[in-house]
Coordinates of C-alpha atoms in Angstrom, one line a residue:
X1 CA 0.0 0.0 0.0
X2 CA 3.0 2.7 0.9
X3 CA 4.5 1.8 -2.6
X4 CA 1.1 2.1 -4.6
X5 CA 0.7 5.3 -2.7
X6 CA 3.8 6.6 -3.2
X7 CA 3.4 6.1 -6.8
X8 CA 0.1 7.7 -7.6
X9 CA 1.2 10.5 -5.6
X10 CA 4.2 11.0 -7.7
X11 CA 2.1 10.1 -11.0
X12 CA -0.3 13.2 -9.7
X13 CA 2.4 15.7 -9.1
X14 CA 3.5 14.8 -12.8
X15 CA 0.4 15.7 -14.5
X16 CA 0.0 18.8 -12.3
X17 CA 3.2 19.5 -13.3
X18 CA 2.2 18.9 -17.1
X19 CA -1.3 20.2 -16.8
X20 CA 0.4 23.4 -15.6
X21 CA 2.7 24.4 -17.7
X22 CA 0.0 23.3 -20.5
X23 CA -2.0 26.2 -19.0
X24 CA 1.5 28.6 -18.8
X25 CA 2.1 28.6 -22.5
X26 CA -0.7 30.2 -23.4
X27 CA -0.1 33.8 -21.1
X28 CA 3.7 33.3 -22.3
X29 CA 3.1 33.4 -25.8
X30 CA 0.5 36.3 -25.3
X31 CA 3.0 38.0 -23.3
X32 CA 6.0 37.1 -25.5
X33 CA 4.7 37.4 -29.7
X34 CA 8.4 36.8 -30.8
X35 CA 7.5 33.2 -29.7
X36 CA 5.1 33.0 -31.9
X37 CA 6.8 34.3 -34.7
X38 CA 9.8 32.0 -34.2
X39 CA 7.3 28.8 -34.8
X40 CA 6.0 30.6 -37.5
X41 CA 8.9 30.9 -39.2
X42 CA 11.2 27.7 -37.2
X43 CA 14.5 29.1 -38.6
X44 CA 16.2 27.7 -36.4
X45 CA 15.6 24.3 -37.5
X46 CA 18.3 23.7 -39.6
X47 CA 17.9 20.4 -41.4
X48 CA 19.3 18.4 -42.6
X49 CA 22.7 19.3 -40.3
X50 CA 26.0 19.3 -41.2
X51 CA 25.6 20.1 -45.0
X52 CA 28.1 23.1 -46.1
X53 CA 25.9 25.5 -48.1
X54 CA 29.1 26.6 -49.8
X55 CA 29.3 23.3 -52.1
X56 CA 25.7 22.4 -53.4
X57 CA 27.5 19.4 -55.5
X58 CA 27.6 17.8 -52.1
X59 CA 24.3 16.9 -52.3
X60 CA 24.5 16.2 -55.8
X61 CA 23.7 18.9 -57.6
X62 CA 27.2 19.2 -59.7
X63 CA 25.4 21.7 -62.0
X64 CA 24.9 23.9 -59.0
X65 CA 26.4 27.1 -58.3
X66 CA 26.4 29.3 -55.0
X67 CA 26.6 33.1 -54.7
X68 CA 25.5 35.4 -51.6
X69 CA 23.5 38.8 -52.7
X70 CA 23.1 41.5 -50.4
X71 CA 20.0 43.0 -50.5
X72 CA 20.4 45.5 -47.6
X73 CA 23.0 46.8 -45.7
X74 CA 23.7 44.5 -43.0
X75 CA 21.7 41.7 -44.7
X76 CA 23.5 38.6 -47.0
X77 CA 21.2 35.8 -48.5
X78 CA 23.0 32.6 -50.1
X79 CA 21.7 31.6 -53.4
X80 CA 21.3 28.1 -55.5
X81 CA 21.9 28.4 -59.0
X82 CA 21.1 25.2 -60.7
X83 CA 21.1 25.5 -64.7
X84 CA 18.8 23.0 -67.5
X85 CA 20.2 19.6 -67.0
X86 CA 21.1 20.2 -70.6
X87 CA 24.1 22.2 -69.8
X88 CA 25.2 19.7 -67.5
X89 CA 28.6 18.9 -69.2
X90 CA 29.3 22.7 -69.7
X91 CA 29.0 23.7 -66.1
X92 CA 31.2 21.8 -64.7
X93 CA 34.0 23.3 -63.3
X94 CA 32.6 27.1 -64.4
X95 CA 32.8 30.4 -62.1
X96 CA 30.2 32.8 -61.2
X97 CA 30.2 34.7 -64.2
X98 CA 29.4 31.7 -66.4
X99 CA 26.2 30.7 -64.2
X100 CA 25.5 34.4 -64.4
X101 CA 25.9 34.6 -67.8
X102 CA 23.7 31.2 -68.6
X103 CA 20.1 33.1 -67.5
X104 CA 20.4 34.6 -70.9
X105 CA 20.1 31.2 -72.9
X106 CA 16.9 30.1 -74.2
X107 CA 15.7 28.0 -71.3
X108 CA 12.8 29.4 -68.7
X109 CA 14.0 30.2 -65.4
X110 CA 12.1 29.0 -61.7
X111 CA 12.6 31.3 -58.5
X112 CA 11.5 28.9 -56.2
X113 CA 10.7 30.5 -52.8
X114 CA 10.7 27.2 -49.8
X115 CA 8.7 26.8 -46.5
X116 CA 9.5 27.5 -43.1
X117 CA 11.9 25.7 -41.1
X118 CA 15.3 23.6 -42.9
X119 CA 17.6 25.5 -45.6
X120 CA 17.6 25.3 -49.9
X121 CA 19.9 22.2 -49.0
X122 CA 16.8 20.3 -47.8
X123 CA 16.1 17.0 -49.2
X124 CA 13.1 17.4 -50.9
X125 CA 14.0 20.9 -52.1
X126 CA 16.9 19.5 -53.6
X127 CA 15.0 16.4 -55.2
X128 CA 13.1 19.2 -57.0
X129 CA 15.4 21.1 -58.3
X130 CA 16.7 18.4 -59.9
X131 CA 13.1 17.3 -61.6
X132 CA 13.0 20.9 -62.6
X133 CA 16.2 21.0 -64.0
X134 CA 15.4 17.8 -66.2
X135 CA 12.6 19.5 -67.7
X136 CA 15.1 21.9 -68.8
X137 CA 14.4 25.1 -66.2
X138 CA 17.1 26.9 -64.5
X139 CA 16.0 27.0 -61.0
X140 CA 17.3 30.2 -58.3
X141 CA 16.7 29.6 -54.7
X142 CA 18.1 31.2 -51.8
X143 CA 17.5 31.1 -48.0
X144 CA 15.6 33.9 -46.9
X145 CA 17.7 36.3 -44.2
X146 CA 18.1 34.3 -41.2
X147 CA 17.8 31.1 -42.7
X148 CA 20.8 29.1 -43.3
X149 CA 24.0 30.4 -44.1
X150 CA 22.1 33.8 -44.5
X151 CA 23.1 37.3 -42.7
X152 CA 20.0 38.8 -41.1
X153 CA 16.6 38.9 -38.5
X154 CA 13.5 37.1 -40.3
X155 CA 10.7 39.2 -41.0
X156 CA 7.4 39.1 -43.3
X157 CA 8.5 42.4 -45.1
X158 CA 12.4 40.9 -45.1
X159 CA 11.7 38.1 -46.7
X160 CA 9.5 39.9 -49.2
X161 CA 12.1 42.2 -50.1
X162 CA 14.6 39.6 -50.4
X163 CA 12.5 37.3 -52.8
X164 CA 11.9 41.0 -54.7
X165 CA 15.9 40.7 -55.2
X166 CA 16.5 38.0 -56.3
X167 CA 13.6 38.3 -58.8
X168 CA 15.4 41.7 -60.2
X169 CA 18.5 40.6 -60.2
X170 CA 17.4 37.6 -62.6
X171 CA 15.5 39.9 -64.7
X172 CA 18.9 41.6 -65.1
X173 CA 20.3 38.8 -66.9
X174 CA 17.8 37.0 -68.5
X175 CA 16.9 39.4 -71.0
X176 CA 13.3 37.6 -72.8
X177 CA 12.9 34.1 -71.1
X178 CA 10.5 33.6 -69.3
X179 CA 10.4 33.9 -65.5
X180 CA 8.0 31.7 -63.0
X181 CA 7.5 32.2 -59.8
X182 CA 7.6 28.7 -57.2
X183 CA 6.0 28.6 -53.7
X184 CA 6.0 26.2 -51.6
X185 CA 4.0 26.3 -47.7
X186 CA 4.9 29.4 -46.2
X187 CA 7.3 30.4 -49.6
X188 CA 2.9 30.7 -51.4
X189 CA 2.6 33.6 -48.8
X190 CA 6.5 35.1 -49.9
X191 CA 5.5 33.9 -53.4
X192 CA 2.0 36.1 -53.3
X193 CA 3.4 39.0 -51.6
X194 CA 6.2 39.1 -54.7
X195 CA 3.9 38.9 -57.2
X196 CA 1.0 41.4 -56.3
X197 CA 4.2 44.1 -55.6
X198 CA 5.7 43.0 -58.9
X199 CA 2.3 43.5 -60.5
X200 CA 1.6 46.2 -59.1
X201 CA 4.2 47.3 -60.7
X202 CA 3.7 46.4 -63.8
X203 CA 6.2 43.8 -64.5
X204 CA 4.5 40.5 -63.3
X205 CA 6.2 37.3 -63.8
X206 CA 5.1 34.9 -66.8
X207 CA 3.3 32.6 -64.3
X208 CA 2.9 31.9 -60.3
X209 CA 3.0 28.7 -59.0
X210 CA 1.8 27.5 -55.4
X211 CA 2.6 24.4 -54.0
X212 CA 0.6 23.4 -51.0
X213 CA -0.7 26.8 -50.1
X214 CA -2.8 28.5 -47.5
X215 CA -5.4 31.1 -47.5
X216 CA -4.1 33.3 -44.8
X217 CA -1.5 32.3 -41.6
X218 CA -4.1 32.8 -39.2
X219 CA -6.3 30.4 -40.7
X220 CA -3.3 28.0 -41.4
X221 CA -2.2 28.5 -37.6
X222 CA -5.8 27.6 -36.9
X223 CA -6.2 24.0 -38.6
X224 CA -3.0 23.3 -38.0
X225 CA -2.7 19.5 -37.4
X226 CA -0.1 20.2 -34.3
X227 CA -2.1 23.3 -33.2
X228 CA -3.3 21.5 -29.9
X229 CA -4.5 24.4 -28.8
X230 CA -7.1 24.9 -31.3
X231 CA -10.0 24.3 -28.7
X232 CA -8.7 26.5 -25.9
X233 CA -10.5 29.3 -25.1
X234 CA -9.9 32.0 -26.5
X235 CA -6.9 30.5 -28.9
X236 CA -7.3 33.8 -31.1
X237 CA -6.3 35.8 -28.6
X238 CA -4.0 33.6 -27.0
X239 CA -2.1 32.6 -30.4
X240 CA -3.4 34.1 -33.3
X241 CA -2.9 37.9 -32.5
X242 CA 0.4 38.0 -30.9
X243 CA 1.6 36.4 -34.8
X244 CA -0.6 39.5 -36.1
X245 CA 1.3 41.6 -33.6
X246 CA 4.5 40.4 -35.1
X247 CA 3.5 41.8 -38.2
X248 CA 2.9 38.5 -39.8
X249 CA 0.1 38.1 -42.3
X250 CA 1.2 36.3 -45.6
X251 CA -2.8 36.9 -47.1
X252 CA -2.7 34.8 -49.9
X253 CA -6.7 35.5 -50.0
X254 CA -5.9 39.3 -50.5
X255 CA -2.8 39.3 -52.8
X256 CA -4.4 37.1 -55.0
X257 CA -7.2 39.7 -55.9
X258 CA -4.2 41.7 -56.9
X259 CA -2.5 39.6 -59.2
X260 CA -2.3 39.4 -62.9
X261 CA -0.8 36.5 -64.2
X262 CA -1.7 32.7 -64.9
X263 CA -1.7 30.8 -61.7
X264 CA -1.2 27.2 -61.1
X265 CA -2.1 25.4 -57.8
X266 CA -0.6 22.0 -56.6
X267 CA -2.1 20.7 -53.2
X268 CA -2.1 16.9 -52.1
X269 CA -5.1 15.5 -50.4
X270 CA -3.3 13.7 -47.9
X271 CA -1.5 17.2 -46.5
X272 CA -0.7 16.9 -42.8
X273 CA 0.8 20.5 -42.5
X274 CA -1.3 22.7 -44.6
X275 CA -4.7 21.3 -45.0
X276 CA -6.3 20.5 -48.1
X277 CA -9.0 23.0 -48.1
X278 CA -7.3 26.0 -47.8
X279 CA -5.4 25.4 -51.1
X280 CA -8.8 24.3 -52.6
X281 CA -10.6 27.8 -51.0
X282 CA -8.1 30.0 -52.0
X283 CA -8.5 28.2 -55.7
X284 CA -12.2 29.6 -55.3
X285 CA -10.9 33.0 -54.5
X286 CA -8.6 33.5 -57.3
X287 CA -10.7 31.7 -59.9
X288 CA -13.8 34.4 -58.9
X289 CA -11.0 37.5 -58.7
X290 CA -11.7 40.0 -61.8
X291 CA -7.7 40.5 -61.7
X292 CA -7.3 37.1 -63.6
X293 CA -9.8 37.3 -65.9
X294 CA -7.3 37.3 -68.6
X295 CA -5.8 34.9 -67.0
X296 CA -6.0 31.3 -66.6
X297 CA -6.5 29.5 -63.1
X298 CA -5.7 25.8 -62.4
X299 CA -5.7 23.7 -59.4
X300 CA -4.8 20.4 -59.5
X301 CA -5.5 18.2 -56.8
X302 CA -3.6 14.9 -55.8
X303 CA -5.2 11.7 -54.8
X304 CA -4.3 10.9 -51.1
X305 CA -3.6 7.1 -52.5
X306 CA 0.0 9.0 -53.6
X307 CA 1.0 9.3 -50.6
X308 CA 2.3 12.8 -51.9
X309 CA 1.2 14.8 -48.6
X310 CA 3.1 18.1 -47.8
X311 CA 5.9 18.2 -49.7
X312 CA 6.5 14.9 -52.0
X313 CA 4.5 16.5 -55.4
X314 CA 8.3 16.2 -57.1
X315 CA 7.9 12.5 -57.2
X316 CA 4.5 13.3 -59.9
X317 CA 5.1 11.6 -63.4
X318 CA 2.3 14.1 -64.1
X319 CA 3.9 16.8 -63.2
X320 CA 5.9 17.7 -66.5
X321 CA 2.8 17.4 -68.7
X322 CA 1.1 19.6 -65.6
X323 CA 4.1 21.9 -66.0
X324 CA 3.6 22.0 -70.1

């Protein structure tokens, strides 16, 4: 009896313990909204570890280059340049200024914007880049400031203004080809923001492309699979205003009433992270916006049997005839 007592009194001081701090989180989030924003953005998470940005063919990309930009004073951002698979043979063993050089050759080229947490070395960013590549794209990625090997403090507006850039500085060099804009997860909202600024004035990109997107962050914080807060009273004002506090907003919904260009969405049914109805509602919005009536709309949905969930759509056979 003293050892059964002993233990349920330990096993209740344990989940009083739990049940407490449970209840703490909420007031220090509230108090604290840089919290918030850091698990918005997670760019800390730096996976996969180990990997030295500086020497993409470590990952095998051999047709790879790396350069840094600078945006802003006090701010560096490392870029991936991965040219056509065509001009594999040619780029091996080539500087800067031949990468550079090659955005002026008649191939298309992808800015492809990624999600939150992990660096342009991650594994599945990398495994699309390469299926790009094949279908003859250059592809330009970079970390956004703070993520990666790149100098600076994350922000909504930062991140913006990096991805705005990078975009320019392609444009720079690649005279006539066409330009596309990629996003993935949280990159849609960086992706959107681009493109209604770049629209706005007056030089939109030949296409957008989201992959997995949202409708707005509060509404992605909100059905959030790990959100286990969801049910707590009030989670908006626990959880939801502190990110709008931060300045955080990435309103797909609004931007895309602004935007002017053909726009392709990719969402898998099966999506753990960013539920499958948001890409499908925001689909609605866009496909009902006068700003893209000149302009076609497509969302293409795939089957949860893929198993393609949040961020395996690379692996499509479909997607180069999608792509076409």
């Amino acid at each position: 009896l003293p050892r059964r007592y002993g233990l349920w009194f330990r096993l209740r001081k344990l989940i009083i313990w739990l049940l407490g701090v449970y209840i703490a989180i909420p007031f220090l989030v509230k108090l604290c909204p840089a919290i918030q924003a850091k698990l918005v953005f997670l760019n800390f998470v730096r996976v996969p570890y180990f990997i030295d940005l500086k020497r993409p063919q470590d990952q095998g990309l051999n047709h790879t280059c790396n350069y840094y930009l600078q945006p802003e004073e006090d701010v560096t951002i490392g870029v991936w340049h991965t040219v056509p698979a065509a001009l594999w043979k040619n780029a091996r063993g080539k500087d800067q200024i031949w990468f550079e050089d090659t955005l002026g050759s008649s191939h298309p080229v992808i800015l492809y914007l990624h999600g939150n947490a992990g660096t342009r070395g991650g594994d599945h960013r990398v495994e699309l880049y390469k299926v790009l590549s094949s279908l003859g794209y250059h592809v330009v990625t970079f970390d956004y400031r703070g993520w990666g090997d790149s100098v600076g403090s994350p922000s909504e507006r930062g991140m913006t203004y990096d991805a705005l850039h990078v975009f320019d500085w392609i444009k720079a060099r690649s005279g006539d080809n066409p330009v596309y804009i990629w996003g993935h997860s949280l990159g849609t909202g960086v992706a959107t923001n681009l493109v209604r600024r770049l629209c706005e004035r007056e030089t939109p990109p030949d296409a957008l492309i989201l992959e997995s997107p949202f409708t707005n962050i509060r509404e992605e914080a909100r059905s959030h699979p790990f959100s286990i807060y969801r049910y707590f009273p009030g989670f908006d004002w626990f959880f939801l205003d502190p990110i709008t506090t931060s300045g955080i907003r990435f309103a797909n919904d609004e931007n895309v009433k602004y935007i002017s260009c053909s726009l392709l969405i990719l969402h898998a049914e099966d999506d753990p992270v960013v539920p499958f109805h948001l890409g499908k509602k925001l689909y609605n919005i866009a496909a009902t916006s006068r700003s893209f009536r000149d302009y076609k709309v497509q969302f293409v949905p795939f089957h949860t049997d893929l198993g393609y969930r949040h961020k395996y759509i690379y692996r499509s056979p479909e997607l180069p005839r999608i792509l076409r």
